[in-house]
Short mmCIF file of C-alpha atoms and ligand atoms in Angstrom, two decimals:
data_model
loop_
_atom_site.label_atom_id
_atom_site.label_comp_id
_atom_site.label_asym_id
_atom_site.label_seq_id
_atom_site.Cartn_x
_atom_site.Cartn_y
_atom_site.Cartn_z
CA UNK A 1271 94.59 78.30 71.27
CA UNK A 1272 94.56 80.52 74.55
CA UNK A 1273 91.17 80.46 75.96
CA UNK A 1274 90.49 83.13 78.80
CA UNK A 1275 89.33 82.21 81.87
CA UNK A 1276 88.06 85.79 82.80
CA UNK A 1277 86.77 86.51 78.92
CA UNK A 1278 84.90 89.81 79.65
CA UNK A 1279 87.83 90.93 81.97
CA UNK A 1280 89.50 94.05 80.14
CA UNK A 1281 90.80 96.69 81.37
CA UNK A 1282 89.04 98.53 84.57
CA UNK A 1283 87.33 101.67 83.88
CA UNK A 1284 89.50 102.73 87.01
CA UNK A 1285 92.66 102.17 84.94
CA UNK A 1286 91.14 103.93 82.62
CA UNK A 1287 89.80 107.01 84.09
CA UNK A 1288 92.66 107.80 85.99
CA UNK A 1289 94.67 107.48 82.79
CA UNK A 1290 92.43 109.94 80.92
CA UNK A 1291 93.00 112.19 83.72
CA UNK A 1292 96.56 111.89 83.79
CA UNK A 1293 96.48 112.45 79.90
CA UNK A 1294 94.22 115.40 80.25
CA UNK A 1295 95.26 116.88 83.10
CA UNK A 1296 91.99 116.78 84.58
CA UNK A 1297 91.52 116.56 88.25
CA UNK A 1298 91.17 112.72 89.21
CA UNK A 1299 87.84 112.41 91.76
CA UNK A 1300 87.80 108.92 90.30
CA UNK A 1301 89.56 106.31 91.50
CA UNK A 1302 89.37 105.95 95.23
CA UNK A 1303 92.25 107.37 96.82
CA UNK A 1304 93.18 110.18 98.85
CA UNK A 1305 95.60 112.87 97.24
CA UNK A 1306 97.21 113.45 100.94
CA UNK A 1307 99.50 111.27 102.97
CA UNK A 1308 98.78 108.65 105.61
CA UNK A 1309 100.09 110.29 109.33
CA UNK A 1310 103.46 111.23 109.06
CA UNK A 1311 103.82 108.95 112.32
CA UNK A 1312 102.60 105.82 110.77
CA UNK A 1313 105.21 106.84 107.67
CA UNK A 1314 107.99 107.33 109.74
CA UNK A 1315 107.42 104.43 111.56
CA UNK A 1316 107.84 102.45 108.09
CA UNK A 1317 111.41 103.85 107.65
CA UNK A 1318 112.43 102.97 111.08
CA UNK A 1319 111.18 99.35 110.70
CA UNK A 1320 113.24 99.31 106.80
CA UNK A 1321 116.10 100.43 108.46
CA UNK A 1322 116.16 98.30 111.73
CA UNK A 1323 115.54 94.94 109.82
CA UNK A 1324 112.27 94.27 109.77
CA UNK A 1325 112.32 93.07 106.11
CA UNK A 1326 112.07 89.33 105.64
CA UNK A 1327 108.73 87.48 105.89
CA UNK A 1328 106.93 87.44 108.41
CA UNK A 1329 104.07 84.92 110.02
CA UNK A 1330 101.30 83.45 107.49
CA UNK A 1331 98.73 84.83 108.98
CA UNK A 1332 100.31 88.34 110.13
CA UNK A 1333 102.01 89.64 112.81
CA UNK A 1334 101.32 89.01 115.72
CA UNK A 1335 101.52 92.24 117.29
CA UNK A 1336 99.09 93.77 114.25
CA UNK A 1337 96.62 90.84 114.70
CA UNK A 1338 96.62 92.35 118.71
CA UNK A 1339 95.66 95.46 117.57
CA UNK A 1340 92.97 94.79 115.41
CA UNK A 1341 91.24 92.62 118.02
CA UNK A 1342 91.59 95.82 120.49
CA UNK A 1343 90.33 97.93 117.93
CA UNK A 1344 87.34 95.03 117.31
CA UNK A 1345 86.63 95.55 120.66
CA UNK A 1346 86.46 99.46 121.09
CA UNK A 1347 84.64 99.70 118.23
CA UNK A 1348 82.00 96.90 118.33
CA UNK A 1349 82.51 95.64 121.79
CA UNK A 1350 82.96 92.47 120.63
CA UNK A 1351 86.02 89.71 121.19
CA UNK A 1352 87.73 88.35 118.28
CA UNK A 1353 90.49 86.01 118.58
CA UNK A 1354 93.77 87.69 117.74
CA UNK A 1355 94.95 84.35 116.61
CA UNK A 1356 92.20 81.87 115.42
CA UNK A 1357 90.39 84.54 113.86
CA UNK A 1358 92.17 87.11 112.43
CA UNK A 1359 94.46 87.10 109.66
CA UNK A 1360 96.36 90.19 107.62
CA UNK A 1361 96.22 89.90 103.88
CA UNK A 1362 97.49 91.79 101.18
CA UNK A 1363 94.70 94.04 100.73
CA UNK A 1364 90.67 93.33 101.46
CA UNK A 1365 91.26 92.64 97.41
CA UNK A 1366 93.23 89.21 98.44
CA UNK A 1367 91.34 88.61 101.48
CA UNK A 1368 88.07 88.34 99.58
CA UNK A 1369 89.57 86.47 96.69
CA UNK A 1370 90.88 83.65 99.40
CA UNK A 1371 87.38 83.61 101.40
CA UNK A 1372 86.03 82.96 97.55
CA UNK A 1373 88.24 80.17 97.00
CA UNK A 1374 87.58 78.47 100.26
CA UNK A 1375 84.08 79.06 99.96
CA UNK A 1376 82.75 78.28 96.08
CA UNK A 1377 83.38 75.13 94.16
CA UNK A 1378 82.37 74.47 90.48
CA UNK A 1379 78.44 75.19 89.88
CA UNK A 1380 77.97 77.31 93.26
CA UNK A 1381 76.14 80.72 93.29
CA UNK A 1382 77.27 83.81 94.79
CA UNK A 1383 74.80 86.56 95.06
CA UNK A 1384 75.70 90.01 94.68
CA UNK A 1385 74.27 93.11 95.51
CA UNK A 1386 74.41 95.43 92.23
CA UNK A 1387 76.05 97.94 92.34
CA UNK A 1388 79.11 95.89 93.69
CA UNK A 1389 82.71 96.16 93.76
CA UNK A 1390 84.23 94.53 90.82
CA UNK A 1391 86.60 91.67 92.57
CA UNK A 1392 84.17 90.05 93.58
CA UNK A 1393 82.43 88.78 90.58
CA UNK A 1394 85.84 87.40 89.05
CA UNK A 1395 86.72 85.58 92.03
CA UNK A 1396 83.67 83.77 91.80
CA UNK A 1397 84.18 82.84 88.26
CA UNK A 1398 87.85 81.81 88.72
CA UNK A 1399 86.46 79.32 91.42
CA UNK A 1400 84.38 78.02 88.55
CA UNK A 1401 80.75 79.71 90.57
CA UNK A 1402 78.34 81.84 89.30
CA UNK A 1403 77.66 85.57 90.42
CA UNK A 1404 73.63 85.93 90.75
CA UNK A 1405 73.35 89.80 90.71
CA UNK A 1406 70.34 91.40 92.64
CA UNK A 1407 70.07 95.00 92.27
CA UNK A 1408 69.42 96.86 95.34
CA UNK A 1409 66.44 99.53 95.19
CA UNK A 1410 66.78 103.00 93.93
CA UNK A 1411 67.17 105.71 94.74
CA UNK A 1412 68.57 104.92 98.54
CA UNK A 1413 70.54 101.56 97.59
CA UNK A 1414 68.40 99.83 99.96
CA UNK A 1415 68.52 95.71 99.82
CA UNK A 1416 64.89 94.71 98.13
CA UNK A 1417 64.79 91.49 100.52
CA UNK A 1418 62.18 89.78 98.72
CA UNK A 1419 64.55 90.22 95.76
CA UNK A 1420 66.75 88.81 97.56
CA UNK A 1421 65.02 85.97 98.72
CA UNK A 1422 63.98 85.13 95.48
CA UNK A 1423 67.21 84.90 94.17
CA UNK A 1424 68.17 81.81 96.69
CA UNK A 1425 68.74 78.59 95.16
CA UNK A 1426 69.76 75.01 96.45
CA UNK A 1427 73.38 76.04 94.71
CA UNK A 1428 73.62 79.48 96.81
CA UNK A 1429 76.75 79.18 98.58
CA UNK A 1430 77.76 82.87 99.33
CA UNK A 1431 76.00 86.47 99.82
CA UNK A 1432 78.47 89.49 99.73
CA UNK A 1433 77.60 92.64 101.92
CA UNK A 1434 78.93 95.72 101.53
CA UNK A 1435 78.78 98.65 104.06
CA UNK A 1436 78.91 101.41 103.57
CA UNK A 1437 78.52 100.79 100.21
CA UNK A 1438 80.85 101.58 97.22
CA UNK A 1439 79.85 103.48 94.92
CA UNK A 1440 76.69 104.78 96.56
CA UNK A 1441 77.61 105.18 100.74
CA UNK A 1442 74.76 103.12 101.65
CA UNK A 1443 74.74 101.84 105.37
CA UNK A 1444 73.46 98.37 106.18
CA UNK A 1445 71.38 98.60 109.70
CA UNK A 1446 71.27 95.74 112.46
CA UNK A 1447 67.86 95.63 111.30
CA UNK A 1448 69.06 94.39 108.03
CA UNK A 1449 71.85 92.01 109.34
CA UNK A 1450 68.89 90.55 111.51
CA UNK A 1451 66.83 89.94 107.89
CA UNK A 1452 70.24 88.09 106.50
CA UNK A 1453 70.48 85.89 109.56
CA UNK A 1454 66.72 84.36 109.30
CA UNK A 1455 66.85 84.45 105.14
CA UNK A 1456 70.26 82.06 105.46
CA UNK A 1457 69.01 80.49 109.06
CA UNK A 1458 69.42 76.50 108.83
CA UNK A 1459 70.98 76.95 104.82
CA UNK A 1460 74.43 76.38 103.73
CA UNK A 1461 75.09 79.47 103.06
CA UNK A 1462 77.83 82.13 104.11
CA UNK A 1463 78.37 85.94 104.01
CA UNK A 1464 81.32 87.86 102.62
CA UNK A 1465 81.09 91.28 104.32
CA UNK A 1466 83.37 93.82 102.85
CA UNK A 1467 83.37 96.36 105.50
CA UNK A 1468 86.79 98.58 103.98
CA UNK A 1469 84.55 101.85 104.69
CA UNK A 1470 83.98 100.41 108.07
CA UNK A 1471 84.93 103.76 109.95
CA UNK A 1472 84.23 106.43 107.15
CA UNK A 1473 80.43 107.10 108.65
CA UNK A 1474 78.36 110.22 108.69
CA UNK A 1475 75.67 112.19 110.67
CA UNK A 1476 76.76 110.67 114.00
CA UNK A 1477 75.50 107.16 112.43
CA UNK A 1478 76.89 103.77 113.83
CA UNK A 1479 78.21 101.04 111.52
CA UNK A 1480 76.67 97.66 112.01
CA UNK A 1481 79.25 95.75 111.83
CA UNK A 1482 78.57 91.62 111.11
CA UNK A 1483 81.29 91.38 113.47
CA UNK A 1484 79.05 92.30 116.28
CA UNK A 1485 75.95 89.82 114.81
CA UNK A 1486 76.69 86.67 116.50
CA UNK A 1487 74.70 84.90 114.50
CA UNK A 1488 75.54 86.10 110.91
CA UNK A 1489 79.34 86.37 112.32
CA UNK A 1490 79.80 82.42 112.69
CA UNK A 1491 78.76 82.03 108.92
CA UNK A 1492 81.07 84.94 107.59
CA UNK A 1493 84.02 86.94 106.64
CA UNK A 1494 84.33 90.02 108.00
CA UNK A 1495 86.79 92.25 105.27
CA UNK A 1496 88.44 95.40 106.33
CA UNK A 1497 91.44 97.26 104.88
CA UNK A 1498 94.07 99.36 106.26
CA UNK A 1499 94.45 100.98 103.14
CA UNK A 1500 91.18 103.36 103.79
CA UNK A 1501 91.66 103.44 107.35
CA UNK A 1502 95.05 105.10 107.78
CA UNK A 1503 94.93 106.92 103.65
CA UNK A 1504 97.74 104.59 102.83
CA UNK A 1505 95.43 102.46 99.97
CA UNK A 1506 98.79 101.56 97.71
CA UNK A 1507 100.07 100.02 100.74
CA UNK A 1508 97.63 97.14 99.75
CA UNK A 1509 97.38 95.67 103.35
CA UNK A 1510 94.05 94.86 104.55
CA UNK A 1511 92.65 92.01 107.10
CA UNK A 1512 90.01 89.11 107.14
CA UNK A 1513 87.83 88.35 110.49
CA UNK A 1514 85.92 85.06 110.70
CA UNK A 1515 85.28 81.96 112.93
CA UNK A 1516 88.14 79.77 113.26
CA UNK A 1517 87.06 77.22 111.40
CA UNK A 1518 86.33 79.31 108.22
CA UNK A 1519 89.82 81.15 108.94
CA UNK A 1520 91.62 77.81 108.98
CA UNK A 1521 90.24 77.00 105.43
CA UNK A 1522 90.86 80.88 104.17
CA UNK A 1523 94.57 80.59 105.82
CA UNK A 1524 95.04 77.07 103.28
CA UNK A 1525 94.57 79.58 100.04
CA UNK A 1526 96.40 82.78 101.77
CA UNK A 1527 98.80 80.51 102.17
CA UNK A 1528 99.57 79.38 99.00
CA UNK A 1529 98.39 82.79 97.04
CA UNK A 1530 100.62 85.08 98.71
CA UNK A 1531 101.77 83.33 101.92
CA UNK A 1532 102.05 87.19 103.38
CA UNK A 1533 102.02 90.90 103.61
CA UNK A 1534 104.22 92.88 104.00
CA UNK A 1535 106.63 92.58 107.32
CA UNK A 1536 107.56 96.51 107.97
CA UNK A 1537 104.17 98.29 106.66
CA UNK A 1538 102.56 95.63 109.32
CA UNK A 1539 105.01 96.52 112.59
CA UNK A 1540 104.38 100.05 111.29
CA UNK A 1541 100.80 99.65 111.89
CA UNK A 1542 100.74 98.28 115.00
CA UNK A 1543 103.20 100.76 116.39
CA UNK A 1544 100.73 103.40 115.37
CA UNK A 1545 97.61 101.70 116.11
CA UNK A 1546 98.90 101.41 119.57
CA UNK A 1547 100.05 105.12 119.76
CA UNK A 1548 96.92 106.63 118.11
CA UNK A 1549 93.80 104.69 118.98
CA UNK A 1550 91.87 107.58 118.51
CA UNK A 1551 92.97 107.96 114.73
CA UNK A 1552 89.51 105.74 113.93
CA UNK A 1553 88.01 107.74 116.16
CA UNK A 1554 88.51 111.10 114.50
CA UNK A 1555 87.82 109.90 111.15
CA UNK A 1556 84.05 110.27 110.57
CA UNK A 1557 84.53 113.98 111.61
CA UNK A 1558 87.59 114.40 109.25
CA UNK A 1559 85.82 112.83 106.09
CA UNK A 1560 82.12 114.39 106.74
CA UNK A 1561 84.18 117.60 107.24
CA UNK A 1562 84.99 116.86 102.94
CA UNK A 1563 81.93 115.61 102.10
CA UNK A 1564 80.30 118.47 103.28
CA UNK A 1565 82.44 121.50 101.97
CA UNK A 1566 82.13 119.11 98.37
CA UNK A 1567 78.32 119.20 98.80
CA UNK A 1568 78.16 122.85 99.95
CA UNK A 1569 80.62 123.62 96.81
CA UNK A 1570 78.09 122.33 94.24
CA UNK A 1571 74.80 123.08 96.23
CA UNK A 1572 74.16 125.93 93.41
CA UNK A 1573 75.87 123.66 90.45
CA UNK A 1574 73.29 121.71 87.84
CA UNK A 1575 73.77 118.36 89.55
CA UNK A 1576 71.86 116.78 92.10
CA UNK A 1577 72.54 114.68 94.90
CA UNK A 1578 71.80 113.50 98.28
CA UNK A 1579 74.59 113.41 101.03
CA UNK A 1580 76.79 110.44 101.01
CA UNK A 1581 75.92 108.42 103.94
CA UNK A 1582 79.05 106.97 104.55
CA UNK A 1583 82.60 105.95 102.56
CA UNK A 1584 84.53 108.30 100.84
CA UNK A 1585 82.43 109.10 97.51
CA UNK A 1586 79.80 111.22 96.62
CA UNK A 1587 77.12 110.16 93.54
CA UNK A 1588 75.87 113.04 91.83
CA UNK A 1589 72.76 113.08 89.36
CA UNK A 1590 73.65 115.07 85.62
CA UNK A 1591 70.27 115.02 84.48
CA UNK A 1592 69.74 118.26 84.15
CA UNK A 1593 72.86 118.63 82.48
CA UNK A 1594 73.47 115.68 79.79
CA UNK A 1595 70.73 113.47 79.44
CA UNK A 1596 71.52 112.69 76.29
CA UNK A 1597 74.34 110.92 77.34
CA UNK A 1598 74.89 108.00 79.07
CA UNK A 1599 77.39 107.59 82.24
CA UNK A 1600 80.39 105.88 80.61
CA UNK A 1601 80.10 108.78 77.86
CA UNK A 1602 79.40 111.86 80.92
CA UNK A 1603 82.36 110.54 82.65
CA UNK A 1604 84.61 110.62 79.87
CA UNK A 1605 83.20 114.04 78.31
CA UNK A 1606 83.53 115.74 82.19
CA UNK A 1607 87.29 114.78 81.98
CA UNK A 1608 87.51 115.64 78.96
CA UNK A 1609 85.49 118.65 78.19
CA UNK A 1610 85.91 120.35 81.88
CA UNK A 1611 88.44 118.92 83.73
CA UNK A 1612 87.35 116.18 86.36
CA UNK A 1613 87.38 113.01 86.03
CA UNK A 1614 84.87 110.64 87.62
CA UNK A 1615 83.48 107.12 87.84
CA UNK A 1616 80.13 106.19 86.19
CA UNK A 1617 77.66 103.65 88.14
CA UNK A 1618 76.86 101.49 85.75
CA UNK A 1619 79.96 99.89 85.41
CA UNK A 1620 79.38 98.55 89.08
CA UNK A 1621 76.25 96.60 87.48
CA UNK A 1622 75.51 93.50 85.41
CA UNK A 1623 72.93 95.30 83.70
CA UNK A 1624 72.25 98.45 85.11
CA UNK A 1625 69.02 100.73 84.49
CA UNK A 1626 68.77 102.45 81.33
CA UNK A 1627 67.87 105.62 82.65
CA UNK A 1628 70.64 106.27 85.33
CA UNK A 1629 72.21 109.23 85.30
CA UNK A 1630 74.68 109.16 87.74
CA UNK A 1631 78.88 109.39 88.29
CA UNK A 1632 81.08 108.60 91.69
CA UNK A 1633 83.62 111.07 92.48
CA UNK A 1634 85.62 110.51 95.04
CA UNK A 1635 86.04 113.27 98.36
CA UNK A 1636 89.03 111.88 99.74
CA UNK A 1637 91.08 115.06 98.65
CA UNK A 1638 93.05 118.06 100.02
CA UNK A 1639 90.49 121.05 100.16
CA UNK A 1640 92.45 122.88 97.69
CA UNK A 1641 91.72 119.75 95.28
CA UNK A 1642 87.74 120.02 96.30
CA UNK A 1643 87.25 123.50 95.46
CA UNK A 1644 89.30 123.39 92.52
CA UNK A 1645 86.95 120.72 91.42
CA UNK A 1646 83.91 121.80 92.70
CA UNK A 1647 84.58 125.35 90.90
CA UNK A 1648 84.66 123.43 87.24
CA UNK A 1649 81.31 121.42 88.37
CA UNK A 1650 79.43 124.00 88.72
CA UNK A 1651 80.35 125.58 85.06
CA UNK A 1652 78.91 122.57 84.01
C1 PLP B 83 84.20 97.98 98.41
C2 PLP B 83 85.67 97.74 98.34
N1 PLP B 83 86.15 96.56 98.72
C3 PLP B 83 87.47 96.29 98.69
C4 PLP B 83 88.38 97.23 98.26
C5 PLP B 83 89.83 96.86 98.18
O1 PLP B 83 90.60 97.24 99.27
P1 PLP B 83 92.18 96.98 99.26
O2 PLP B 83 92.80 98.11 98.53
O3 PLP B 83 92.58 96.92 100.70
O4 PLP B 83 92.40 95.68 98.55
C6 PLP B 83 87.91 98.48 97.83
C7 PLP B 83 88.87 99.47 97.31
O5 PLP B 83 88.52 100.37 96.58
C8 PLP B 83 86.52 98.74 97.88
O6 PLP B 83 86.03 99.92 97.48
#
């Protein structure tokens, strides 16, 4: 008899949103990806590497010249030095970056605590390294981490703490103030931090990110994720990067290894062509992005849901209260698409067990601005 190792693993709801849009026709705001093309530069550059050669594997732990260019962009950013090759290794996507720092991380009986709402990796690469996800729900209505919550939920078995910020689904920013909290809750415990920082340059309102990568302390007990993906709007490129201390990337690097060995060779020498050319691409892009979140938010200003702007990330919660609250999120989502047209993400899927009374869906901004008024035009007949 086959018995699952991920039982309550279906499908995703982002499967199946974005089929029921394709099948309706509705405009998709709900998985995460943008409906325009990386820079033509970085695309072209892809075709010239195809066609010179570049296409057998390439180093374990990435190329060399792309592991250069994220420790220059570590260092404009965060003014921080991180070893190019000790620390620093390209993955196939944050996805497989966080499922390796899992594996290196969690043996059989260990607890992982999660911040609900969380991405949904991370709670089956727990399991599959035979741990246990302890979910903590952060406080409504900001997100905010509830720290004694927190604290409580430490046990002699904690072996992990994921971050994640700016925060999927709700844009939530982590401050230095907070990273300073996680370094004296885990101080002198065996206990490290996954922090999933694929949003890491999608910020708003002239905010700064805090980075763990710039917390000395926190940084030698963690895993700093980012992804290319989001950075440069090329997310099915699925190539993404994993920043930690060498001896935590010399254990990560022993899984990589053996789960995918490594990305792929001419989407990497791409990026570091273009990294090099266009430093100021991560530069420009809290500007681009708030310049979508805000004509999104101005578009539904007069419409019947409410919201508050999206501190960071690419997606914008909006409150239907006033509009359905008869129905729950998983039912609004699916009656939106169906009924008018866009399709969009409800929260609670991003929860163990999430609040009874939340009213709220994720749709995504990362669109042309044809695609955000045509979809901010059938919100507000809601
Ligand atoms: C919070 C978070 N972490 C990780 C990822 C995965 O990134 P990648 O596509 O590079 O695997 C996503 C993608 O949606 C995400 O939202």
């Amino acid at each position: 008899m086959l018995v699952s190792k991920l039982p309550n693993v279906g499908t995703t709801i982002f499967t199946r949103m974005s089929q029921l849009a394709l099948e309706t026709g509705a405009i998709n705001l709900s998985q995460g990806f943008p409906d325009f093309d990386g820079p033509q530069a970085l695309r072209e550059a892809v075709a010239r590497h195809v066609m010179q050669g570049r296409n057998q594997y390439c180093p374990m732990t990435g190329l060399p010249a792309l592991r250069q260019q994220v420790a220059a962009k570590i260092v404009r950013s965060y003014g921080v030095q991180r070893d190019a090759d000790s620390e620093i290794t390209i993955t196939p996507g944050a996805t497989e970056a966080i499922f390796c720092a899992v594996q290196a991380m969690i043996r059989p009986g260990d607890e992982a605590i999660v911040l609900d709402p969380c991405y949904d990796s991370y709670e089956p690469s727990v399991e599959l390294a035979g741990g246990r996800c302890v979910h903590v729900p952060l406080a409504l209505p900001d997100f905010a981490v509830d720290w004694q919550r927190l604290a409580d939920a430490i046990t002699p078995r904690t072996r992990l703490i994921f971050l994640n910020s700016p925060h999927n689904p709700s844009g939530a920013l982590l401050t230095r103030v907070d990273l300073d909290r996680l370094a004296e809750l885990i101080r002198g415990r065996d206990i490290h931090v996954i922090s999933d920082e694929v949003y890491e340059h999608l910020i708003f309102d002239g905010q700064r990110h805090a980075s763990v990568l710039a917390h000395e302390e926190l940084y030698q007990r963690a895993f700093v994720v980012s992804s290319f993906g989001k950075t440069y709007h090329v997310t099915g490129w699925k190539t993404g990067y994993v920043v930690a201390p060498p001896a935590l990337t010399a254990e990560l690097r022993k899984i990589h290894q053996y789960v995918n060995f490594c990305g792929v060779t001419p989407l990497q020498f791409a990026l570091a062509d273009f990294m090099a050319a266009c430093p100021e691409h991560v530069e420009e892009l809290p500007a681009f992005y708030q310049a979508k979140r805000d004509l999104f938010c101005d578009l539904l200003a007069d419409s019947n849901f409410t919201f508050s702007r999206a501190p960071g990330t690419y997606f914008q919660l909006a409150d239907y209260s006033a509009i359905r609250p008869d129905l729950d999120d998983v039912a609004m989502a699916e009656w939106l698409t169906r009924e008018h047209g866009v399709a969009a993400i409800p929260v609670s899927v991003f929860y163990q067990s999430a609040p009874k009374d939340m009213r709220l869906v994720r749709l995504c901004f990362a669109k042309r601005e044809e695609t955000l008024r045509q979809a901010a035009e059938k919100l507000c007949a809601v």
